[in-house]
XYZ file of N, CA and C in Angstrom:
444
model
N 150.927 105.016 104.896
C 150.373 103.784 105.420
C 149.178 104.073 106.348
N 149.368 105.071 107.234
C 148.288 105.412 108.167
C 147.057 105.923 107.415
N 147.287 106.717 106.363
C 146.166 107.252 105.582
C 145.416 106.133 104.875
N 146.166 105.176 104.348
C 145.536 104.039 103.674
C 144.695 103.238 104.653
N 145.253 102.999 105.832
C 144.518 102.251 106.855
C 143.254 102.999 107.265
N 143.377 104.321 107.440
C 142.215 105.129 107.828
C 141.146 105.090 106.734
N 141.564 105.196 105.483
C 140.607 105.147 104.371
C 139.885 103.809 104.335
N 140.614 102.727 104.549
C 139.997 101.396 104.567
C 139.003 101.259 105.711
N 139.347 101.800 106.872
C 138.426 101.751 108.011
C 137.156 102.551 107.733
N 137.306 103.725 107.122
C 136.137 104.537 106.786
C 135.254 103.841 105.765
N 135.854 103.265 104.740
C 135.082 102.542 103.728
C 134.392 101.330 104.338
N 135.087 100.645 105.227
C 134.485 99.494 105.902
C 133.304 99.910 106.750
N 133.436 101.057 107.434
C 132.327 101.567 108.236
C 131.133 101.915 107.381
N 131.367 102.516 106.212
C 130.278 102.841 105.297
C 129.621 101.561 104.792
N 130.424 100.550 104.494
C 129.867 99.283 104.023
C 128.982 98.655 105.093
N 129.398 98.729 106.353
C 128.560 98.194 107.435
C 127.266 98.981 107.542
N 127.357 100.311 107.436
C 126.145 101.138 107.500
C 125.207 100.787 106.367
N 125.768 100.540 105.183
C 124.926 100.188 104.055
C 124.300 98.820 104.264
N 125.038 97.887 104.837
C 124.479 96.562 105.097
C 123.314 96.685 106.072
N 123.486 97.452 107.138
C 122.406 97.672 108.083
C 121.244 98.393 107.396
N 121.560 99.354 106.557
C 120.529 100.090 105.830
C 119.716 99.179 104.934
N 120.378 98.204 104.329
C 119.665 97.250 103.478
C 118.695 96.419 104.305
N 119.106 96.039 105.503
C 118.210 95.279 106.387
C 117.011 96.128 106.800
N 117.278 97.370 107.153
C 116.202 98.269 107.562
C 115.268 98.548 106.388
N 115.844 98.674 105.190
C 115.040 98.944 103.994
C 114.017 97.841 103.743
N 114.225 96.675 104.273
C 113.253 95.590 104.109
C 111.864 96.038 104.575
N 111.807 96.968 105.547
C 110.529 97.511 106.022
C 109.879 98.410 104.958
N 110.679 98.935 104.063
C 110.212 99.862 103.026
C 109.859 99.141 101.726
N 110.469 97.969 101.539
C 110.384 97.266 100.256
C 108.967 96.810 99.909
N 108.112 96.623 100.889
C 106.736 96.235 100.599
C 106.024 97.274 99.738
N 106.364 98.533 99.949
C 105.755 99.616 99.164
C 106.661 100.043 98.005
N 107.914 100.329 98.321
C 108.822 100.876 97.310
C 109.536 99.790 96.511
N 109.320 98.539 96.874
C 109.887 97.366 96.207
C 111.392 97.235 96.462
N 111.865 96.013 96.396
C 113.271 95.723 96.663
C 114.190 96.474 95.697
N 113.750 96.648 94.467
C 114.555 97.324 93.452
C 114.339 98.839 93.425
N 113.541 99.357 94.360
C 113.304 100.796 94.445
C 112.376 101.358 93.386
N 111.723 100.501 92.608
C 110.875 100.963 91.511
C 109.466 101.344 91.946
N 109.083 101.040 93.175
C 107.749 101.365 93.650
C 106.678 100.594 92.897
N 105.431 101.004 93.083
C 104.291 100.411 92.377
C 103.576 101.572 91.704
N 103.609 101.636 90.367
C 103.044 102.788 89.649
C 101.637 103.163 90.118
N 101.462 104.458 90.359
C 100.208 105.070 90.787
C 99.788 104.674 92.204
N 100.601 103.849 92.882
C 100.284 103.461 94.254
C 101.382 103.935 95.211
N 102.624 103.494 94.977
C 103.771 103.877 95.810
C 104.889 104.360 94.882
N 105.427 105.556 95.121
C 106.408 106.127 94.194
C 107.747 105.384 94.210
N 108.453 105.464 93.085
C 109.790 104.872 93.025
C 110.783 105.715 93.815
N 111.792 105.060 94.338
C 112.912 105.762 94.955
C 114.099 105.783 93.989
N 114.284 104.685 93.278
C 115.399 104.584 92.327
C 115.260 105.688 91.283
N 116.299 106.464 91.134
C 116.275 107.577 90.192
C 115.717 108.850 90.790
N 114.706 108.747 91.620
C 114.093 109.932 92.215
C 114.931 110.473 93.374
N 115.604 109.601 94.100
C 116.433 110.055 95.217
C 117.536 110.977 94.699
N 118.126 110.645 93.549
C 119.158 111.515 92.964
C 118.589 112.887 92.638
N 117.360 112.920 92.126
C 116.703 114.187 91.811
C 116.534 115.025 93.081
N 116.144 114.381 94.164
C 115.960 115.088 95.436
C 117.297 115.573 95.976
N 118.301 114.693 95.967
C 119.613 115.057 96.500
C 120.270 116.190 95.721
N 119.921 116.337 94.462
C 120.496 117.401 93.635
C 119.935 118.777 93.998
N 118.831 118.805 94.725
C 118.198 120.073 95.115
C 118.811 120.584 96.415
N 118.957 121.904 96.517
C 119.399 122.486 97.774
C 118.326 122.200 98.823
N 118.710 121.591 99.915
C 117.755 121.207 100.953
C 117.223 119.794 100.779
N 117.633 119.111 99.729
C 117.140 117.759 99.464
C 117.534 116.747 100.521
N 118.759 116.836 101.023
C 119.205 115.912 102.082
C 118.294 116.028 103.305
N 118.055 117.268 103.704
C 117.227 117.503 104.891
C 115.803 116.994 104.649
N 115.292 117.230 103.457
C 113.944 116.767 103.128
C 113.843 115.245 103.270
N 114.815 114.507 102.751
C 114.766 113.045 102.855
C 114.759 112.590 104.314
N 115.542 113.252 105.137
C 115.553 112.921 106.569
C 114.180 113.204 107.171
N 113.593 114.357 106.825
C 112.273 114.721 107.354
C 111.212 113.710 106.953
N 111.287 113.198 105.729
C 110.300 112.210 105.285
C 110.367 110.976 106.174
N 111.559 110.502 106.476
C 111.664 109.321 107.322
C 111.252 109.612 108.761
N 111.615 110.783 109.258
C 111.274 111.120 110.642
C 109.783 111.379 110.856
N 109.141 112.059 109.909
C 107.776 112.541 110.144
C 106.735 112.038 109.159
N 107.166 111.310 108.141
C 106.225 110.810 107.151
C 105.893 111.868 106.114
N 104.982 111.519 105.226
C 104.589 112.413 104.128
C 103.140 112.120 103.780
N 102.363 113.169 103.610
C 100.960 112.976 103.252
C 100.532 114.038 102.259
N 99.865 113.589 101.197
C 99.355 114.499 100.188
C 99.810 114.091 98.811
N 99.353 114.836 97.823
C 99.658 114.492 96.432
C 101.069 114.925 96.046
N 101.795 113.995 95.449
C 103.107 114.286 94.878
C 103.128 113.731 93.463
N 104.115 114.161 92.702
C 104.294 113.632 91.351
C 105.750 113.202 91.207
N 105.947 111.986 90.727
C 107.288 111.457 90.506
C 107.336 110.867 89.111
N 108.257 111.377 88.303
C 108.438 110.897 86.932
C 107.126 110.924 86.136
N 106.354 111.992 86.340
C 105.115 112.180 85.593
C 103.909 111.414 86.104
N 104.072 110.658 87.189
C 102.966 109.878 87.760
C 102.567 110.505 89.090
N 101.252 110.682 89.285
C 100.750 111.277 90.527
C 100.490 110.189 91.570
N 100.819 110.539 92.808
C 100.599 109.665 93.958
C 99.910 110.499 95.015
N 98.903 109.934 95.672
C 98.207 110.655 96.727
C 97.955 109.682 97.864
N 98.911 109.613 98.734
C 98.801 108.660 99.823
C 99.483 109.158 101.074
N 99.823 108.208 101.914
C 100.457 108.505 103.188
C 101.677 107.610 103.343
N 102.791 108.211 103.676
C 103.954 107.445 104.093
C 104.070 107.638 105.586
N 104.160 106.533 106.282
C 104.262 106.577 107.741
C 105.601 107.135 108.191
N 105.597 107.673 109.385
C 106.821 108.124 110.039
C 107.632 106.903 110.478
N 108.937 107.037 110.450
C 109.829 106.003 110.974
C 110.656 106.576 112.120
N 110.063 107.512 112.867
C 110.748 108.175 113.971
C 111.159 107.209 115.075
N 110.560 106.019 115.087
C 110.933 105.036 116.102
C 112.334 104.482 115.871
N 112.866 104.647 114.660
C 114.226 104.192 114.371
C 115.231 105.121 115.031
N 116.394 104.580 115.369
C 117.485 105.379 115.928
C 118.062 106.260 114.829
N 118.726 107.322 115.230
C 119.322 108.252 114.274
C 120.267 107.538 113.314
N 121.088 106.642 113.847
C 122.037 105.926 112.983
C 121.324 104.962 112.035
N 120.172 104.446 112.431
C 119.404 103.568 111.546
C 118.788 104.357 110.384
N 118.285 105.558 110.680
C 117.737 106.398 109.620
C 118.845 106.794 108.652
N 119.998 107.170 109.180
C 121.131 107.502 108.308
C 121.510 106.301 107.447
N 121.526 105.116 108.034
C 121.911 103.911 107.293
C 120.924 103.603 106.169
N 119.629 103.705 106.437
C 118.654 103.404 105.381
C 118.702 104.479 104.293
N 118.948 105.723 104.671
C 119.095 106.777 103.659
C 120.335 106.542 102.798
N 121.409 106.097 103.410
C 122.605 105.769 102.631
C 122.335 104.595 101.698
N 121.528 103.665 102.157
C 121.170 102.531 101.290
C 120.373 103.011 100.078
N 119.316 103.787 100.318
C 118.484 104.196 99.176
C 119.213 105.180 98.260
N 120.220 105.868 98.786
C 120.985 106.796 97.950
C 122.048 106.083 97.117
N 122.399 104.853 97.497
C 123.489 104.163 96.803
C 123.080 102.859 96.129
N 122.007 102.236 96.593
C 121.642 100.892 96.117
C 121.365 100.834 94.625
N 120.824 101.889 94.065
C 120.428 101.882 92.654
C 121.234 102.893 91.839
N 122.382 103.316 92.388
C 123.279 104.205 91.658
C 122.961 105.687 91.753
N 122.016 106.073 92.595
C 121.640 107.488 92.681
C 122.793 108.370 93.164
N 123.611 107.872 94.091
C 124.712 108.677 94.625
C 125.696 109.063 93.525
N 125.847 108.215 92.523
C 126.766 108.492 91.418
C 126.239 109.601 90.517
N 124.941 109.878 90.599
C 124.327 110.911 89.765
C 124.364 112.284 90.438
N 124.824 112.333 91.702
C 124.834 113.571 92.471
C 126.278 113.981 92.729
N 126.609 115.176 92.313
C 127.975 115.667 92.487
C 128.312 115.781 93.974
N 129.413 115.156 94.370
C 129.903 115.285 95.742
C 129.039 114.642 96.808
N 128.358 113.536 96.490
C 127.513 112.887 97.497
C 128.340 112.510 98.720
N 127.809 112.844 99.894
C 128.414 112.455 101.161
C 127.395 111.609 101.920
N 127.843 110.536 102.558
C 126.911 109.690 103.307
C 126.175 110.478 104.401
N 124.941 110.095 104.637
C 124.153 110.676 105.720
C 124.760 110.254 107.054
N 124.612 111.106 108.065
C 125.147 110.801 109.387
C 124.034 110.847 110.439
N 124.277 110.166 111.532
C 123.334 110.188 112.659
C 123.193 111.604 113.211
N 124.255 112.386 113.148
C 124.209 113.765 113.657
C 123.227 114.616 112.850
N 123.204 114.420 111.529
C 122.251 115.154 110.680
C 120.811 114.811 111.084
N 120.571 113.542 111.330
C 119.230 113.091 111.704
C 118.852 113.670 113.056
N 119.759 113.581 114.009
C 119.491 114.088 115.357
C 119.110 115.564 115.326
N 119.820 116.337 114.519
C 119.555 117.779 114.418
C 118.131 118.048 113.922
N 117.673 117.271 112.943
C 116.348 117.503 112.366
C 115.222 116.860 113.177
N 115.564 115.947 114.049
C 114.551 115.293 114.888
C 113.849 116.310 115.784
N 114.510 117.390 116.098
C 113.946 118.413 116.991
C 112.856 119.255 116.319
N 112.708 119.175 114.996
C 111.742 120.020 114.277
C 110.280 119.703 114.595
N 109.942 118.445 114.772
C 108.562 118.025 115.095
C 107.547 118.508 114.058
N 107.627 117.969 112.844
C 106.715 118.352 111.770
C 105.600 117.334 111.583
N 104.522 117.781 110.952
C 103.450 116.870 110.547
C 103.773 116.369 109.137
N 103.158 115.278 108.713
C 103.363 114.810 107.336
C 102.968 115.858 106.290
N 101.978 116.680 106.588
C 101.563 117.738 105.670
C 102.625 118.839 105.590
N 103.281 119.118 106.700
C 104.362 120.109 106.696
C 105.572 119.583 105.909
N 105.795 118.288 105.951
C 106.864 117.699 105.150
C 106.528 117.851 103.664
N 105.262 117.683 103.308
C 104.825 117.905 101.922
C 105.130 119.347 101.499
N 104.891 120.293 102.384
C 105.185 121.696 102.083
C 106.687 121.889 101.848
N 107.516 121.163 102.602
C 108.967 121.224 102.398
C 109.331 120.672 101.027
N 108.638 119.642 100.595
C 108.863 119.059 99.250
C 108.595 120.107 98.177
N 107.474 120.822 98.340
C 107.105 121.831 97.359
C 108.128 122.956 97.296
N 108.753 123.308 98.441
C 109.788 124.341 98.466
C 110.998 123.932 97.630
N 111.226 122.626 97.486
C 112.343 122.135 96.692
C 112.064 122.240 95.188
N 110.819 122.530 94.845
C 110.444 122.582 93.434
C 110.013 121.223 92.930
N 109.807 120.279 93.840
C 109.272 118.956 93.485
C 107.769 119.024 93.636
N 107.043 118.394 92.739
C 105.580 118.445 92.791
C 105.035 117.523 93.864
């Protein structure tokens, strides 16, 4: 009984984080669109691409770095090149960044495509906040993952 109650509380907490993440994602939807499809050749899609990133060793950390420090330079997603700037969202609290990452990892089914997906936590964000990277350095981290 206690285990069932604990599981329900944990699932409820994740649902609240996702609800908050969906609200925060509204700031992202202008570029990446509500459905995560982005705008071809202008803003890259997140739907489908987040699973690709999460499947890479270091992908979780990279996604956190993108939100904390932004991204600048040419990337390629699903065969389409993008060369722009994503702003930093470092003004968000650690738990807000974790919530929006959980939203983008689950909203379009990407978490189901990644073996053993675990929700992002505020502690993970806090740990990486100390790195202090430039958007160009985040691009270099992307390249280390084998993503173009």
